[in-house]
Rosetta silent file (secondary structure, phi, psi, omega in degrees, C-alpha in Angstrom):
SEQUENCE: XXXXXXXXXXXXXXXXXXXXXXXXXXXXXXXXXXXXXXXXXXXXXXXXXXXXXXXXXXXXXXXXXXXXXXXXXXXXXXXXXXXXXXXXXXXXXXXXXXXXXXXXXXXXXXXXXXXXXXXXXXXXXXXXXXXXXXXXXXXXXXXXXXXXXXXXXXXXXXXXXXXXXXXXXXXXXXXXXXXXXXXXX
SCORE:     score description
SCORE:     0.000 S_00000001
   1 L     0.000  114.225 -176.776   50.206   52.045    0.583 S_00000001
   2 L   -53.438 -140.577  158.360   47.925   51.434   -1.516 S_00000001
   3 L  -150.910   92.224  147.043   48.283   50.241   -5.166 S_00000001
   4 L   -39.144   72.300 -164.063   46.266   50.856   -8.682 S_00000001
   5 H   -53.290  -23.227 -167.372   46.384   47.609  -10.183 S_00000001
   6 H   -77.743  -14.950 -173.066   44.325   49.245  -13.190 S_00000001
   7 H  -117.347   26.989 -161.534   47.192   51.626  -13.926 S_00000001
   8 L   -74.438  157.151 -170.848   49.744   48.932  -13.009 S_00000001
   9 E  -102.227 -177.077  170.488   53.293   48.972  -15.415 S_00000001
  10 L   -61.833  148.505  154.019   55.336   46.229  -17.108 S_00000001
  11 L   -64.262  -29.051  147.341   58.201   44.731  -15.753 S_00000001
  12 L   -39.319   -0.598 -165.667   59.964   46.553  -18.373 S_00000001
  13 L   116.283  -57.325 -147.654   58.880   49.574  -17.246 S_00000001
  14 L  -102.538  141.326  165.744   56.275   50.590  -20.118 S_00000001
  15 E   -89.726 -175.029 -169.336   52.868   50.432  -19.142 S_00000001
  16 L  -113.381  161.050 -170.179   50.437   47.451  -20.319 S_00000001
  17 L  -125.004  129.499 -163.112   47.775   47.749  -22.365 S_00000001
  18 L   -87.238  133.678 -164.404   44.783   45.963  -21.449 S_00000001
  19 L   -69.297  137.462  168.763   42.666   44.546  -24.160 S_00000001
  20 L   -40.374  142.202  164.000   39.192   45.662  -24.770 S_00000001
  21 L   -82.355  135.637 -175.105   36.510   43.014  -23.619 S_00000001
  22 L   -78.498  156.281  161.549   34.776   41.674  -26.970 S_00000001
  23 L   -77.070  126.550  160.716   30.992   41.661  -26.823 S_00000001
  24 L   -28.205  169.441  147.939   29.027   38.073  -27.204 S_00000001
  25 L   -63.993  -49.125 -177.662   28.100   37.185  -30.440 S_00000001
  26 L  -125.186  127.638 -171.350   24.527   37.212  -29.134 S_00000001
  27 L   -98.632  131.409  168.934   23.532   39.784  -26.810 S_00000001
  28 L    -2.744  -63.945  156.235   20.395   39.479  -24.560 S_00000001
  29 L   -63.109  -32.446  149.344   18.782   41.466  -26.179 S_00000001
  30 L   -68.251    6.620 -155.523   19.159   39.524  -29.522 S_00000001
  31 L   -71.090  142.016 -174.996   18.726   36.299  -28.021 S_00000001
  32 L   -94.063   85.423 -173.651   16.509   34.133  -30.283 S_00000001
  33 L   -93.031   10.106  176.510   13.848   32.328  -28.291 S_00000001
  34 L  -111.097  107.744  172.066   12.006   30.891  -31.245 S_00000001
  35 L  -129.283  120.230  175.836   13.810   29.388  -34.285 S_00000001
  36 H   -21.355  -67.761  168.451   11.455   28.509  -36.961 S_00000001
  37 H   -50.095  -42.863  175.365   13.392   25.934  -38.492 S_00000001
  38 H   -75.493   -6.112 -170.913   14.568   23.808  -35.811 S_00000001
  39 H   -98.759  -58.377  162.474   10.748   23.563  -34.361 S_00000001
  40 H   -50.825  -25.616  177.111    9.753   22.377  -38.072 S_00000001
  41 H   -77.065  -70.401 -144.302   12.429   19.531  -38.337 S_00000001
  42 H   -64.440  -59.798  168.158   11.722   18.523  -35.265 S_00000001
  43 H   -24.919  -65.805  178.266    7.766   18.059  -35.578 S_00000001
  44 H   -83.175   27.068  163.475    8.377   15.617  -38.894 S_00000001
  45 H   -98.704  -24.321  168.250   10.666   13.908  -37.735 S_00000001
  46 H   -49.688  -18.830  152.212    8.300   13.106  -34.679 S_00000001
  47 H   -82.583   -0.659 -177.697    5.716   12.622  -36.534 S_00000001
  48 H   -73.421  -34.731 -164.133    7.609   10.390  -38.595 S_00000001
  49 H   -83.180  -13.346  165.866    8.802    8.114  -35.938 S_00000001
  50 H   -93.069   20.480  142.946    4.918    7.927  -34.482 S_00000001
  51 H   -74.625  -63.764 -164.725    3.708    7.048  -38.059 S_00000001
  52 H   -58.086  -81.513 -158.566    6.586    4.340  -38.387 S_00000001
  53 H   -74.248    7.146  149.995    5.748    2.669  -34.915 S_00000001
  54 H   -80.488  -61.621  171.307    2.108    2.537  -35.419 S_00000001
  55 H   -18.818  -76.607 -168.477    2.373    1.209  -39.008 S_00000001
  56 H   -15.921  -55.602 -163.526    5.900   -1.041  -38.281 S_00000001
  57 H   -68.315  -31.785 -160.332    3.611   -4.132  -37.098 S_00000001
  58 H   -88.504  -39.704 -160.883    1.204   -4.289  -40.211 S_00000001
  59 H   -83.969   -8.355  169.161    3.986   -3.429  -42.995 S_00000001
  60 L  -103.364    2.160 -175.155    6.153   -6.252  -41.274 S_00000001
  61 L   -67.063  106.260 -143.316    3.864   -8.523  -40.893 S_00000001
  62 L   -96.655  125.355  174.048    4.223  -11.958  -43.236 S_00000001
  63 L   -58.480  112.199 -150.264    1.096  -12.744  -44.827 S_00000001
  64 L   -86.695  136.845  169.857   -0.904  -15.940  -44.052 S_00000001
  65 L   -83.624  135.817  170.389   -2.849  -18.031  -46.727 S_00000001
  66 L   -59.805  146.357 -162.297   -6.322  -18.623  -46.348 S_00000001
  67 L  -128.334  -33.622  179.634   -7.188  -21.825  -44.481 S_00000001
  68 L   -67.975  -45.600 -172.713  -10.834  -21.505  -44.373 S_00000001
  69 L   -87.191   12.541  160.151  -11.628  -22.709  -47.412 S_00000001
  70 L   -89.417  146.107  165.397   -9.543  -25.892  -47.264 S_00000001
  71 L   -94.389  159.679 -174.209  -10.650  -29.075  -45.198 S_00000001
  72 L  -109.657  108.927 -176.832   -8.633  -30.383  -42.012 S_00000001
  73 L   -30.499  137.161 -175.483   -9.130  -34.491  -41.928 S_00000001
  74 H   -70.432  -31.594  161.435  -11.474  -35.129  -38.801 S_00000001
  75 H   -60.887  -33.257  164.947   -8.709  -37.140  -37.224 S_00000001
  76 H  -108.556   73.743 -177.689   -6.677  -34.855  -36.327 S_00000001
  77 L   -84.157  115.566 -168.416   -9.449  -32.502  -34.974 S_00000001
  78 L   -83.865  150.576 -178.244   -8.274  -31.841  -31.551 S_00000001
  79 L  -120.852  150.107  174.351  -11.310  -32.872  -28.843 S_00000001
  80 L  -105.031  131.434  147.637  -11.369  -31.457  -25.520 S_00000001
  81 L  -101.554  108.427 -164.281  -12.543  -33.688  -22.824 S_00000001
  82 L  -111.971   97.208 -172.348  -12.999  -32.281  -18.898 S_00000001
  83 L   -91.576   20.430  179.310  -13.021  -35.629  -17.218 S_00000001
  84 H   -73.170  -34.257 -171.960  -13.205  -34.055  -13.714 S_00000001
  85 H   -87.852  -78.531 -173.287  -17.019  -34.358  -13.060 S_00000001
  86 H     9.779  -54.710 -149.732  -16.657  -37.799  -14.714 S_00000001
  87 H   -83.418  -76.980 -162.369  -14.153  -38.705  -11.719 S_00000001
  88 H   -44.171  -54.125 -170.572  -16.389  -36.594   -8.798 S_00000001
  89 L   -86.768    6.107  156.716  -19.328  -38.924   -9.838 S_00000001
  90 L   -76.855  -67.047  179.433  -17.616  -42.516  -10.046 S_00000001
  91 L   -61.544  138.016  169.301  -15.899  -41.599   -6.688 S_00000001
  92 L  -125.298  138.986  174.409  -16.507  -41.391   -3.418 S_00000001
  93 L   -85.361  138.388 -159.479  -14.874  -39.578    0.090 S_00000001
  94 L  -126.100  124.892  178.892  -14.713  -41.308    2.693 S_00000001
  95 L  -132.696  174.345 -172.404  -14.203  -39.285    5.913 S_00000001
  96 L  -126.708   91.255 -175.189  -13.818  -39.986    9.418 S_00000001
  97 L   -49.993  -64.221 -156.086  -15.865  -37.937   12.493 S_00000001
  98 L   -20.200  -72.837  172.617  -14.064  -39.398   14.667 S_00000001
  99 L   -37.420  -20.270  163.481  -10.724  -37.224   14.137 S_00000001
 100 L  -106.038   63.703  172.368  -12.705  -34.481   14.849 S_00000001
 101 L   -68.860  155.070 -162.513  -14.371  -34.812   18.136 S_00000001
 102 L  -107.912   93.720  147.035  -16.601  -32.023   19.345 S_00000001
 103 L    52.328    4.261 -134.009  -16.654  -30.986   22.590 S_00000001
 104 L   -74.804  121.316 -158.588  -19.350  -31.842   24.475 S_00000001
 105 L   -68.794  103.815  170.799  -20.539  -29.439   26.881 S_00000001
 106 L   -46.754  152.975  161.973  -22.395  -30.988   30.700 S_00000001
 107 L   -72.586  -40.773 -149.983  -25.556  -29.888   31.642 S_00000001
 108 L   -85.794  -39.570  177.566  -24.827  -28.858   35.012 S_00000001
 109 L   -68.665  119.249  139.755  -21.704  -26.778   33.789 S_00000001
 110 L     5.212  120.583  177.686  -22.041  -23.213   32.946 S_00000001
 111 L   -73.207  141.130 -171.416  -21.996  -21.797   29.353 S_00000001
 112 L  -106.199 -157.841 -153.133  -18.406  -19.901   29.687 S_00000001
 113 L  -162.620  132.211 -150.822  -18.035  -16.637   29.237 S_00000001
 114 L  -115.343   69.150 -166.596  -15.153  -14.303   27.429 S_00000001
 115 L   -76.826  142.070  151.597  -14.303  -11.316   29.598 S_00000001
 116 E  -110.648  175.165  147.226  -11.900   -8.483   28.619 S_00000001
 117 E  -112.457  113.143 -167.461  -10.215   -6.158   30.312 S_00000001
 118 E   -64.063  -92.378  177.331   -9.412   -2.642   28.205 S_00000001
 119 E  -155.445 -171.727 -163.408   -7.119   -0.998   30.874 S_00000001
 120 E  -120.642  117.437  169.294   -6.567   -0.256   34.240 S_00000001
 121 E  -138.636  144.528  178.262   -6.607    3.332   36.180 S_00000001
 122 L   -50.417  -42.231  158.810   -5.779    4.945   39.161 S_00000001
 123 L   -66.610  136.306 -179.659   -8.757    7.928   38.255 S_00000001
 124 L   -71.160  -45.457  177.774  -12.074    6.998   38.645 S_00000001
 125 L   -78.028   -9.188  154.008  -12.730    9.604   35.595 S_00000001
 126 H   -54.776  -60.592  172.224  -10.545    8.051   33.539 S_00000001
 127 H   -82.934    3.119  160.245  -11.837    4.917   33.443 S_00000001
 128 H   -68.295  -41.268 -160.983  -15.585    6.663   33.130 S_00000001
 129 H   -78.509  -53.415  170.992  -14.293    8.278   30.438 S_00000001
 130 H   -24.214  -76.765  176.941  -12.822    5.102   28.906 S_00000001
 131 H   -37.334  -54.214  176.865  -16.074    3.225   29.551 S_00000001
 132 H   -61.585  -80.658  175.536  -18.114    5.732   27.563 S_00000001
 133 H   -27.885  -15.824  171.924  -16.234    5.608   24.847 S_00000001
 134 H  -118.553    3.212  163.193  -16.008    2.198   24.219 S_00000001
 135 L   -89.105   20.044  161.241  -20.338    1.839   25.023 S_00000001
 136 L  -129.648   30.269 -177.841  -20.081    4.222   21.744 S_00000001
 137 L  -162.253   54.205 -170.506  -18.647    1.365   20.046 S_00000001
 138 L   -10.506   50.859  159.031  -21.077   -0.643   21.043 S_00000001
 139 L  -116.438  128.311 -130.460  -19.297   -2.609   23.286 S_00000001
 140 L   -65.005  139.061 -178.913  -20.797   -3.973   26.096 S_00000001
 141 L  -140.336  131.048  150.987  -17.937   -2.239   29.145 S_00000001
 142 E   -95.446  167.793  166.751  -18.203   -2.209   32.978 S_00000001
 143 L  -132.816  141.064 -168.900  -15.552   -0.295   35.739 S_00000001
 144 L  -132.239  130.068 -173.484  -14.735   -2.482   38.387 S_00000001
 145 E  -100.683  165.698  153.773  -12.607   -0.967   41.580 S_00000001
 146 E  -150.361  162.489 -167.139  -10.230   -3.177   43.160 S_00000001
 147 E  -104.597  133.600   66.145   -7.661   -2.358   46.608 S_00000001
 148 L   -58.074  113.270  177.610   -4.054   -3.465   44.998 S_00000001
 149 L    69.079   61.820 -117.817   -1.121   -3.262   47.243 S_00000001
 150 L   -34.392  112.596  118.698   -3.567   -0.798   49.505 S_00000001
 151 L  -132.314  109.181  135.596   -3.925    1.950   46.285 S_00000001
 152 E    16.288   76.560 -174.854   -7.419    1.991   44.285 S_00000001
 153 E  -127.039  121.475  176.232   -7.542    0.982   40.802 S_00000001
 154 E   -96.676  135.772 -167.686  -10.285    1.029   38.679 S_00000001
 155 E  -112.481   91.701 -169.888  -10.300   -1.529   36.053 S_00000001
 156 E   -71.120  130.971  176.821  -12.486   -1.270   32.638 S_00000001
 157 E  -120.617  144.622  178.630  -13.948   -4.321   31.533 S_00000001
 158 E  -135.001  164.581 -150.838  -15.729   -5.376   28.697 S_00000001
 159 L   129.785  150.642   22.258  -17.658   -8.351   28.251 S_00000001
 160 L  -106.261  154.049  178.146  -18.867  -11.125   28.750 S_00000001
 161 L   -99.985  114.838  165.499  -19.196  -12.274   25.134 S_00000001
 162 L   -35.071  -40.127  168.993  -20.567  -16.043   24.596 S_00000001
 163 L  -135.232  154.602 -163.657  -18.043  -16.706   22.029 S_00000001
 164 H   -52.771  -47.865  169.041  -14.551  -16.335   21.272 S_00000001
 165 H   -47.113  -60.235  152.591  -15.312  -14.544   17.983 S_00000001
 166 H   -40.847  -11.680  174.094  -17.306  -11.808   19.354 S_00000001
 167 H  -101.102  -20.949  178.306  -14.510  -11.296   22.004 S_00000001
 168 H   -76.737  -44.180  167.945  -11.734  -11.311   18.997 S_00000001
 169 H   -31.895  -56.438  177.719  -13.792   -8.807   17.426 S_00000001
 170 H   -81.957    4.105  158.093  -13.964   -6.474   20.300 S_00000001
 171 H   -53.573  -66.293 -155.255  -10.211   -7.034   20.780 S_00000001
 172 H   -44.831  -61.741 -167.419   -9.591   -5.691   17.431 S_00000001
 173 H   -50.063  -56.186 -175.006  -11.579   -2.682   18.119 S_00000001
 174 H   -78.877  -51.290 -173.430   -9.674   -1.407   21.393 S_00000001
 175 H   -36.082  -39.003  176.710   -6.632   -2.338   19.577 S_00000001
 176 H   -67.533  -46.854  171.690   -7.819    0.021   16.906 S_00000001
 177 L   -46.752  -14.018 -168.346   -8.530    2.485   20.079 S_00000001
 178 L    36.401   83.194  170.551   -4.546    1.635   20.651 S_00000001
 179 L  -115.189  157.547  157.283   -5.563   -0.228   24.064 S_00000001
 180 L  -116.834   75.276 -178.112   -3.542   -3.062   24.981 S_00000001
 181 L   -90.505  158.445  169.192   -6.541   -5.073   26.273 S_00000001
 182 E  -141.491  163.396 -174.669   -6.166   -8.593   27.865 S_00000001
 183 E   -44.554  156.896  143.299   -8.077  -11.876   29.001 S_00000001
 184 L  -141.773  164.610 -177.560   -9.370  -12.386   32.173 S_00000001
 185 L  -107.645    0.000    0.000  -10.722  -15.610   33.676 S_00000001
């Protein structure tokens, strides 16, 4: 059976009186969004803080005596002398050129060429597509086919380069293309 809690009775048999709800002191209609005295006080205090922060170093500064008219004895005047140019002129650097020998290349030996394998594919179209991308980046590329364990593989070679610096730059460009290049003999 449903109970009516709004009209419940107390334990002694009388009806309880519900207290009337109190209205809040400030209703949403009467709420003040801007309070002029508070704003004015905040603006004055903020301006005072800015002025104090700006001028406090000047107010706290100790007055200095004027020393422009006073004569300083010549003996106490510091002199600056740079010793490095004198030391450089008077010293001699001796180097031993034999410590760093340059390997001589024999005239009958061909110059060494640096070759790089950019990638290898089982599909010729993939190899030729990568070759085209490398050529667009000004890298000398070629496709070579090899038979490995009875399967035909197409490898994309970059090079030959005359010196290692150019080959290293090409390796860097290929790594920027998210390739894993390897050196070839």
